Tab-separated table of C-alpha atoms in Angstrom:
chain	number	residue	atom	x	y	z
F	1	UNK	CA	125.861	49.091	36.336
F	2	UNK	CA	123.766	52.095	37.254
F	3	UNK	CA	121.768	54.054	34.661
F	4	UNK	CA	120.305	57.239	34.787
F	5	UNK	CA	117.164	58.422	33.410
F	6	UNK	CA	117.046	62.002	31.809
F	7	UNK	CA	114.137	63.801	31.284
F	8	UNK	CA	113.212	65.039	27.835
F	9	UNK	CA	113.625	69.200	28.548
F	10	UNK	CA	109.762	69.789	26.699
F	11	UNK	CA	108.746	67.101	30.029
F	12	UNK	CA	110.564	69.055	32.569
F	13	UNK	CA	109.616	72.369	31.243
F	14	UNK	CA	106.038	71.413	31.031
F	15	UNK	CA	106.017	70.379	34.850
F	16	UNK	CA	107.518	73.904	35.543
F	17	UNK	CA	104.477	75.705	34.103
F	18	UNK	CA	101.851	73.265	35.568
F	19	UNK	CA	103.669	74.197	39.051
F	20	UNK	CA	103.431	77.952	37.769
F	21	UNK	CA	99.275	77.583	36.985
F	22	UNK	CA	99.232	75.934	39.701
F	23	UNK	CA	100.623	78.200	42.452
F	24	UNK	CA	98.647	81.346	40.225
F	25	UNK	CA	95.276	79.262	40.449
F	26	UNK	CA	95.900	78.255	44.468
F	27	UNK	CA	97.806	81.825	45.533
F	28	UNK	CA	96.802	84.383	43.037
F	29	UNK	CA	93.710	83.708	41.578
F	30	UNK	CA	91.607	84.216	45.132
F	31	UNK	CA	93.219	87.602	45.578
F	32	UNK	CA	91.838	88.624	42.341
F	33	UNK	CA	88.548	87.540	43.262
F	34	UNK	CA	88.484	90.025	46.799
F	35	UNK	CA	90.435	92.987	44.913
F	36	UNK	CA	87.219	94.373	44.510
F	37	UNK	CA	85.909	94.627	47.851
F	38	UNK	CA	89.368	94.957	49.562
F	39	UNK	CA	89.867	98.109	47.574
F	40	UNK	CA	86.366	99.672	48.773
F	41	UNK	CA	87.195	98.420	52.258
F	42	UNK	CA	90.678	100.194	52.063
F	43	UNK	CA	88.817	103.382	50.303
F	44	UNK	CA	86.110	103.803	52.710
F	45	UNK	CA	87.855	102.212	56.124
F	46	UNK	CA	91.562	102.292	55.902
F	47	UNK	CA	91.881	105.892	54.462
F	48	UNK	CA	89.510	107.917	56.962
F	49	UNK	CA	91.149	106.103	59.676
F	50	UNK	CA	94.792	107.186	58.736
F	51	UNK	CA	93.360	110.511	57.728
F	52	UNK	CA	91.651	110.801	61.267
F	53	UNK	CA	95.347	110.299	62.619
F	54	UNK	CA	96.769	113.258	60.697
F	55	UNK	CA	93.836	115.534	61.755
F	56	UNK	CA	94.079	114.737	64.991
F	57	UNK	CA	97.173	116.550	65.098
F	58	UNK	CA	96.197	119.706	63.594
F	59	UNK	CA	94.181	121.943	64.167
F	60	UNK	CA	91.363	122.095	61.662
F	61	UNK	CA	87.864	123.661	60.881
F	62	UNK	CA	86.905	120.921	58.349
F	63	UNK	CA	87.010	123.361	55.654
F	64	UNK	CA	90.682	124.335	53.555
F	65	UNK	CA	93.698	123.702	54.811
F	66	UNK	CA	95.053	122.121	58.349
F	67	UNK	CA	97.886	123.544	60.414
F	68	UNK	CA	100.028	120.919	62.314
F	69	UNK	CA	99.846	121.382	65.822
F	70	UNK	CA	101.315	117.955	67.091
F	71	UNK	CA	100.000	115.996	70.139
F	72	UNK	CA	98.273	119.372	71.677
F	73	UNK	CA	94.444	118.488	70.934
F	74	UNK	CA	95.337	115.246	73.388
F	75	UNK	CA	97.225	117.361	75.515
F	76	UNK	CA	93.971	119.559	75.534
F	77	UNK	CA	91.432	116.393	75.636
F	78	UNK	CA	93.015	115.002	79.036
F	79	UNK	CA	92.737	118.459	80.616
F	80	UNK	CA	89.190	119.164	79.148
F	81	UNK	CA	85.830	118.853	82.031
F	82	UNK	CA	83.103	118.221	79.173
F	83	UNK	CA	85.624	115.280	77.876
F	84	UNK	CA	85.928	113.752	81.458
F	85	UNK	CA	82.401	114.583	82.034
F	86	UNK	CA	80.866	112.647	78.571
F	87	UNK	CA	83.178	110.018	79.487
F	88	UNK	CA	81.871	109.215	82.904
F	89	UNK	CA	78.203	109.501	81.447
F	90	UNK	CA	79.799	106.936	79.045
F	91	UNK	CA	80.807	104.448	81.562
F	92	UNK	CA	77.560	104.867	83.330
F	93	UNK	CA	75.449	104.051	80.262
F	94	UNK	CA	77.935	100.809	80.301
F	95	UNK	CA	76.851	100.418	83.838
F	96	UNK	CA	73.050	100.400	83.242
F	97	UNK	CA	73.216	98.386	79.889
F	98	UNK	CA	75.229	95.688	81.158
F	99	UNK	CA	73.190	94.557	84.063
F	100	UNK	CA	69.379	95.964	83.577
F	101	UNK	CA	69.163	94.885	80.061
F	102	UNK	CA	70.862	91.415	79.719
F	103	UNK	CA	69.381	90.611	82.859
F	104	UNK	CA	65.961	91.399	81.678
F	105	UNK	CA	66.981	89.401	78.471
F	106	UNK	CA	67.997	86.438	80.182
F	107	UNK	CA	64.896	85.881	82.609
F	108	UNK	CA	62.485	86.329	79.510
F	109	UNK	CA	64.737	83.718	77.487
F	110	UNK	CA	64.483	81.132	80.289
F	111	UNK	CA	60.592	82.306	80.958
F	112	UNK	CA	59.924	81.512	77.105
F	113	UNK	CA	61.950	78.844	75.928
F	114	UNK	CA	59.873	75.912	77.177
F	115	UNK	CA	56.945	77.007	75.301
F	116	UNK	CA	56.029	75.838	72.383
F	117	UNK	CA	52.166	77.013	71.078
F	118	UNK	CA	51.866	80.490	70.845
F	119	UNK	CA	56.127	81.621	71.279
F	120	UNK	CA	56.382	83.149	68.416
F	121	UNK	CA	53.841	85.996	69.016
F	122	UNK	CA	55.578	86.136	72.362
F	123	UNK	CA	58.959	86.729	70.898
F	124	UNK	CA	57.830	88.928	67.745
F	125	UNK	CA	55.870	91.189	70.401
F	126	UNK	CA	59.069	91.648	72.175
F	127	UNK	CA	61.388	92.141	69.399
F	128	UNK	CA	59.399	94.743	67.985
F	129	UNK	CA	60.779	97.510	69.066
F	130	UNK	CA	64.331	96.567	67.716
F	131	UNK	CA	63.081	96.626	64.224
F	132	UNK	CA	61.233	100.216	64.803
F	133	UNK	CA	63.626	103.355	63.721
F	134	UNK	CA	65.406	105.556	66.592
F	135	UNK	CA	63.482	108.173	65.105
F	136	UNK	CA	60.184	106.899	65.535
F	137	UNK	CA	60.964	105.369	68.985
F	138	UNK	CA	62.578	108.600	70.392
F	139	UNK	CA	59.059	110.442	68.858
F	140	UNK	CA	56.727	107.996	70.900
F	141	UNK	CA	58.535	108.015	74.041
F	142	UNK	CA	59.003	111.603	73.784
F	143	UNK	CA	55.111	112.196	73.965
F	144	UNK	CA	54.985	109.589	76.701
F	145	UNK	CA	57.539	110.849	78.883
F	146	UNK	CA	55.730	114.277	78.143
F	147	UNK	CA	54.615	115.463	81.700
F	148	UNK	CA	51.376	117.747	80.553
F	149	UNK	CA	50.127	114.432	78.436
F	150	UNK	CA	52.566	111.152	78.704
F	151	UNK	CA	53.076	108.928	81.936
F	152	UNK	CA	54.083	111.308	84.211
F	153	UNK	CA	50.673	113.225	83.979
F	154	UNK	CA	48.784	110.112	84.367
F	155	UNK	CA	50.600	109.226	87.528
F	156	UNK	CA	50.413	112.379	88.982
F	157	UNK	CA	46.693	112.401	88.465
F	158	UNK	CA	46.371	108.775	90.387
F	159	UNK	CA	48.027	110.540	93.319
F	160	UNK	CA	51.559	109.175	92.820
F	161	UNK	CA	54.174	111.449	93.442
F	162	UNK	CA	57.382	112.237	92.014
F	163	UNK	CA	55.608	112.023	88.629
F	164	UNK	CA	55.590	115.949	88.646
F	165	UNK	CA	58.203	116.680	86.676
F	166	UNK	CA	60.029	117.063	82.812
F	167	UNK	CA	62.521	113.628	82.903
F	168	UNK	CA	64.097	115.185	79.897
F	169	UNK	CA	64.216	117.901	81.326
F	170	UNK	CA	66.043	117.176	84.435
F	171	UNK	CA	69.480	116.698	84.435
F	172	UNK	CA	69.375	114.277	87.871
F	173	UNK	CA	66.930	112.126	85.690
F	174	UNK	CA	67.571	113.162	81.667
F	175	UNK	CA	70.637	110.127	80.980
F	176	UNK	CA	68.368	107.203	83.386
F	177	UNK	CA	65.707	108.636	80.903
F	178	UNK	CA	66.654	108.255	77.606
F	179	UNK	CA	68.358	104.973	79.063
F	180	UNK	CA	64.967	103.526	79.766
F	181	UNK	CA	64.131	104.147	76.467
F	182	UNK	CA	66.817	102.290	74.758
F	183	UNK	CA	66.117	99.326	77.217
F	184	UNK	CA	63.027	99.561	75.643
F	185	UNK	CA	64.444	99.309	72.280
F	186	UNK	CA	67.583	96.893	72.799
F	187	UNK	CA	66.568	94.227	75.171
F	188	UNK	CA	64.507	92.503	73.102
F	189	UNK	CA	67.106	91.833	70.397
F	190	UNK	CA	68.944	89.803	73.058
F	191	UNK	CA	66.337	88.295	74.277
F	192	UNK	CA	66.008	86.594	70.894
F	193	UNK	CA	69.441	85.876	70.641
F	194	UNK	CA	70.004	83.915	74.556
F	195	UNK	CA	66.470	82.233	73.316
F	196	UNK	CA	68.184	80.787	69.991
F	197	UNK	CA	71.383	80.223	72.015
F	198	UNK	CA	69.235	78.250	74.907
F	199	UNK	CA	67.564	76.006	71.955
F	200	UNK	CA	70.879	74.489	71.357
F	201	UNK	CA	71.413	73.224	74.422
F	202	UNK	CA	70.439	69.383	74.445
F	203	UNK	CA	67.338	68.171	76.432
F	204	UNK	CA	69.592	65.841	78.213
F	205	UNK	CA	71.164	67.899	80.007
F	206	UNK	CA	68.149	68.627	81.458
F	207	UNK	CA	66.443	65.328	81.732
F	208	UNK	CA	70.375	64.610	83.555
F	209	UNK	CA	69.567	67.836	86.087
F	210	UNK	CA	65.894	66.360	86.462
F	211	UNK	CA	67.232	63.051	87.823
F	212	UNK	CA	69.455	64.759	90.343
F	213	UNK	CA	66.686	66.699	91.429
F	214	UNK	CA	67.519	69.894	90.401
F	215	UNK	CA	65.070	72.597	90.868
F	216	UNK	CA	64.748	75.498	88.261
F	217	UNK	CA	66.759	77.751	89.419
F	218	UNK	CA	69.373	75.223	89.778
F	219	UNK	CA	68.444	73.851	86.114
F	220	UNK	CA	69.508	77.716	84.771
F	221	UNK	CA	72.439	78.341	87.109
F	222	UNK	CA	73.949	74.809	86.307
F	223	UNK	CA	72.355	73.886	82.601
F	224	UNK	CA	71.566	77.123	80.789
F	225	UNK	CA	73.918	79.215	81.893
F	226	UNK	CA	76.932	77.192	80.996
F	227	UNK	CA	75.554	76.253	78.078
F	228	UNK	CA	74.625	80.317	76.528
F	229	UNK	CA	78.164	81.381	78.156
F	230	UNK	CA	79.678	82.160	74.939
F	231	UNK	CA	76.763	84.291	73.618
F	232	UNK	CA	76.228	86.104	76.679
F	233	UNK	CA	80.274	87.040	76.871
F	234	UNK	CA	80.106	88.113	73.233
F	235	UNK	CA	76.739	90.409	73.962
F	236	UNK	CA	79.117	91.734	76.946
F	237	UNK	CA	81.967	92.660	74.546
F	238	UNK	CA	79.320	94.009	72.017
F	239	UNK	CA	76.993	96.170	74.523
F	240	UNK	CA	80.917	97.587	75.847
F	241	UNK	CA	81.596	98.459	72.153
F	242	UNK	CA	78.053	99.806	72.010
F	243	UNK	CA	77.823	101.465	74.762
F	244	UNK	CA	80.886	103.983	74.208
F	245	UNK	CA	79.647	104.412	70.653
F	246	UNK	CA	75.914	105.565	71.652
F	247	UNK	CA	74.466	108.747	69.792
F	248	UNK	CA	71.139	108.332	68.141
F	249	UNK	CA	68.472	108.530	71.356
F	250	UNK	CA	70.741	110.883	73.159
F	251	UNK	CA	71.170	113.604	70.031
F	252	UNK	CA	67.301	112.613	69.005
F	253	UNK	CA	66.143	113.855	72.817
F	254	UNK	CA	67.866	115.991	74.078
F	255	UNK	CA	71.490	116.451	71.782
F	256	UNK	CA	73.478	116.277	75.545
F	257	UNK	CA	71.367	118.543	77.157
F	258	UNK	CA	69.956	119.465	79.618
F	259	UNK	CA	73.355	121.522	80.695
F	260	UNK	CA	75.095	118.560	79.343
F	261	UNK	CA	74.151	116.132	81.520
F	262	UNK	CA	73.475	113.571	78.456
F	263	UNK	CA	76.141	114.457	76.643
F	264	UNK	CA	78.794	111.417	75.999
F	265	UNK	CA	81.848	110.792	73.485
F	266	UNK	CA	80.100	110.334	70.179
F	267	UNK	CA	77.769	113.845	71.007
F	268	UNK	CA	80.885	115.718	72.145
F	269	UNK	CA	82.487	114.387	68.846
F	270	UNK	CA	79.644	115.791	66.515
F	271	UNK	CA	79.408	119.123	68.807
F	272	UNK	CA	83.277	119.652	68.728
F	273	UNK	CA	82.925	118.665	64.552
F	274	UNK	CA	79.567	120.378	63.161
F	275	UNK	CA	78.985	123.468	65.466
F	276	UNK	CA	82.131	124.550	66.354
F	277	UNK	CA	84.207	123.498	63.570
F	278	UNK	CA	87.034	121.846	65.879
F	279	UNK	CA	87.216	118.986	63.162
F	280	UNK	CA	91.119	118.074	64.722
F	281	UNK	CA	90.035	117.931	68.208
F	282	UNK	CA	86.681	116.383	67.355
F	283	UNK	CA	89.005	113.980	65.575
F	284	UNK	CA	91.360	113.413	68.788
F	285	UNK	CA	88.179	112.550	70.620
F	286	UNK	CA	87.319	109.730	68.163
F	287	UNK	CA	90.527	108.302	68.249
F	288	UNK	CA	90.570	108.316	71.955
F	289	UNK	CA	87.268	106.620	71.917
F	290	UNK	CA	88.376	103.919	68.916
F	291	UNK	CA	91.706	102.903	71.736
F	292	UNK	CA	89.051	102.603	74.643
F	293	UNK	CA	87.002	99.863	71.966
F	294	UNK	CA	90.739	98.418	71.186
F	295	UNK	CA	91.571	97.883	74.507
F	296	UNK	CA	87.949	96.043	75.543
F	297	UNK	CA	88.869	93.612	72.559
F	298	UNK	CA	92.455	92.924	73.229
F	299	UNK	CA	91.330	92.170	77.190
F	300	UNK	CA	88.570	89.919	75.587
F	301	UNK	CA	91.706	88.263	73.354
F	302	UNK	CA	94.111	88.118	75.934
F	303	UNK	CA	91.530	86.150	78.333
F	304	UNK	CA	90.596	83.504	75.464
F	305	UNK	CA	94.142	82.892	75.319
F	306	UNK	CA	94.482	82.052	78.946
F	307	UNK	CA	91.542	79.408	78.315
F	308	UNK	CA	88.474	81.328	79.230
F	309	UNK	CA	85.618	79.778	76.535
F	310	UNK	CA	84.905	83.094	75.009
């Protein structure tokens, strides 16, 4: 004979609300703790970006109200020369900044990372010039590339020429210019970072390349390399994201001049925005720039998933 145990309805309503606490404390409870900063992130992220949407399709001074013009400021964008133009100076600041840069980063990294006495002046003399303002850098170089005082002068004096001229100035030599410059500033933040990267790799590796006889240049094409891979692809997919969202040295120098030859995306945007109060096509522009950074990440996604170690 079979008997059945009942629960006393107190037990079984008791387990209910330890289940309820439970789930709040496990489900609930974390929310509560990120409300805070989800809100400000949806305040100060989520509503310009939706609001950028709407004023893309009107057309709007940035001041009262907006008139709804639908898809025209795109329709307007694809047919406009200064958009095509700042977006070819675009992808030729890409150009520069992902070979002269990371190349120059890489070859100090491997230069510096067997020494030991005396690396840390070496890498705090070359990170320097992250750390210093755009302002201050765009000032110095400025006077330097001045041709009546700065480098050029000093050249022409030895007897070298070509030196004879305004770089900022010129509009065959105004974007490699100012691109220089933010070598100058940029490389030696990634120096720093394929030097960390490179500590991390384990000496036997090298010890292992040693044995086999492999030379130096065979120890960084087989050893280092492989081993800073994901750094360097994730300094590619930042310097992409960078590079289409450039605007301090350019504006600082020479705001897109001369005759626009510097001008790219982010200085059209503030043009188009702040002197001729375009704000909806100035808006269009930013949008169109934000799905140019969306589709460099989704091709970065998209080969991760097919197994490249990104």
């Amino acid at each position: 004979m079979q008997q059945t145990l009942t629960l006393p309805e107190g037990t079984i309503a008791s387990r209910k609300a330890d289940k309820r606490r439970a789930f709040f404390r496990r489900k609930v409870v974390p929310w509560l703790f990120v409300l805070p900063i989800l809100s400000i992130n949806i305040l100060v992220v989520a509503a310009p970006a939706f609001s950028s949407v709407y004023f893309s399709m009107t057309k709007w001074s940035g001041i009262g109200s907006a008139e709804w013009i639908g898809l025209a400021n795109y329709q307007a964008l694809l047919a406009d020369p200064g958009f095509h133009h700042a977006f070819m100076n675009n992808v030729l600041w890409l150009a520069m900044f992902l070979t002269v840069p990371i190349g120059m980063a890489l070859i100090a990294a491997s230069l510096l990372a067997p020494i030991r006495r005396g690396a840390i002046v070496f890498r705090l003399s070359l990170f320097i010039p992250y750390v210093l303002p755009s302002v201050v850098s765009a000032a110095l170089w400025r006077s330097l590339f001045s041709p009546d005082r700065g480098i050029p002068a000093l050249l022409t004096d030895m007897g070298i020429p070509g030196f004879d001229k305004a770089f900022l100035g010129d509009s065959r030599t105004a974007l490699p210019a100012i691109a220089f410059i933010d070598n100058w500033h940029w490389w030696g933040f990634l120096m720093v970072l394929f030097l960390a990267s490179m500590q991390n790799i384990p000496p036997d590796l090298y010890e292992s390349a040693r044995l086999d006889g492999a030379n130096r240049w065979q120890e960084f094409r087989d050893v280092t390399l492989p081993g800073i891979r994901p750094t360097i692809v994730f300094m590619i997919l930042m310097t992409t994201i960078w590079s289409f969202l450039t605007f301090d040295y350019i504006w600082i120098l020479t705001q897109g001049g001369p005759a626009r030859a510097t001008e790219v995306l982010a200085v059209l945007v503030f043009k188009e925005a702040f002197r001729n109060f375009n704000a909806g096509y100035a808006a269009a522009i930013g949008l169109t720039m934000s799905f140019f950074v969306g589709c460099v990440i989704a091709g970065f996604q998209v080969l991760r998933r097919r197994g490249w170690e990104i």
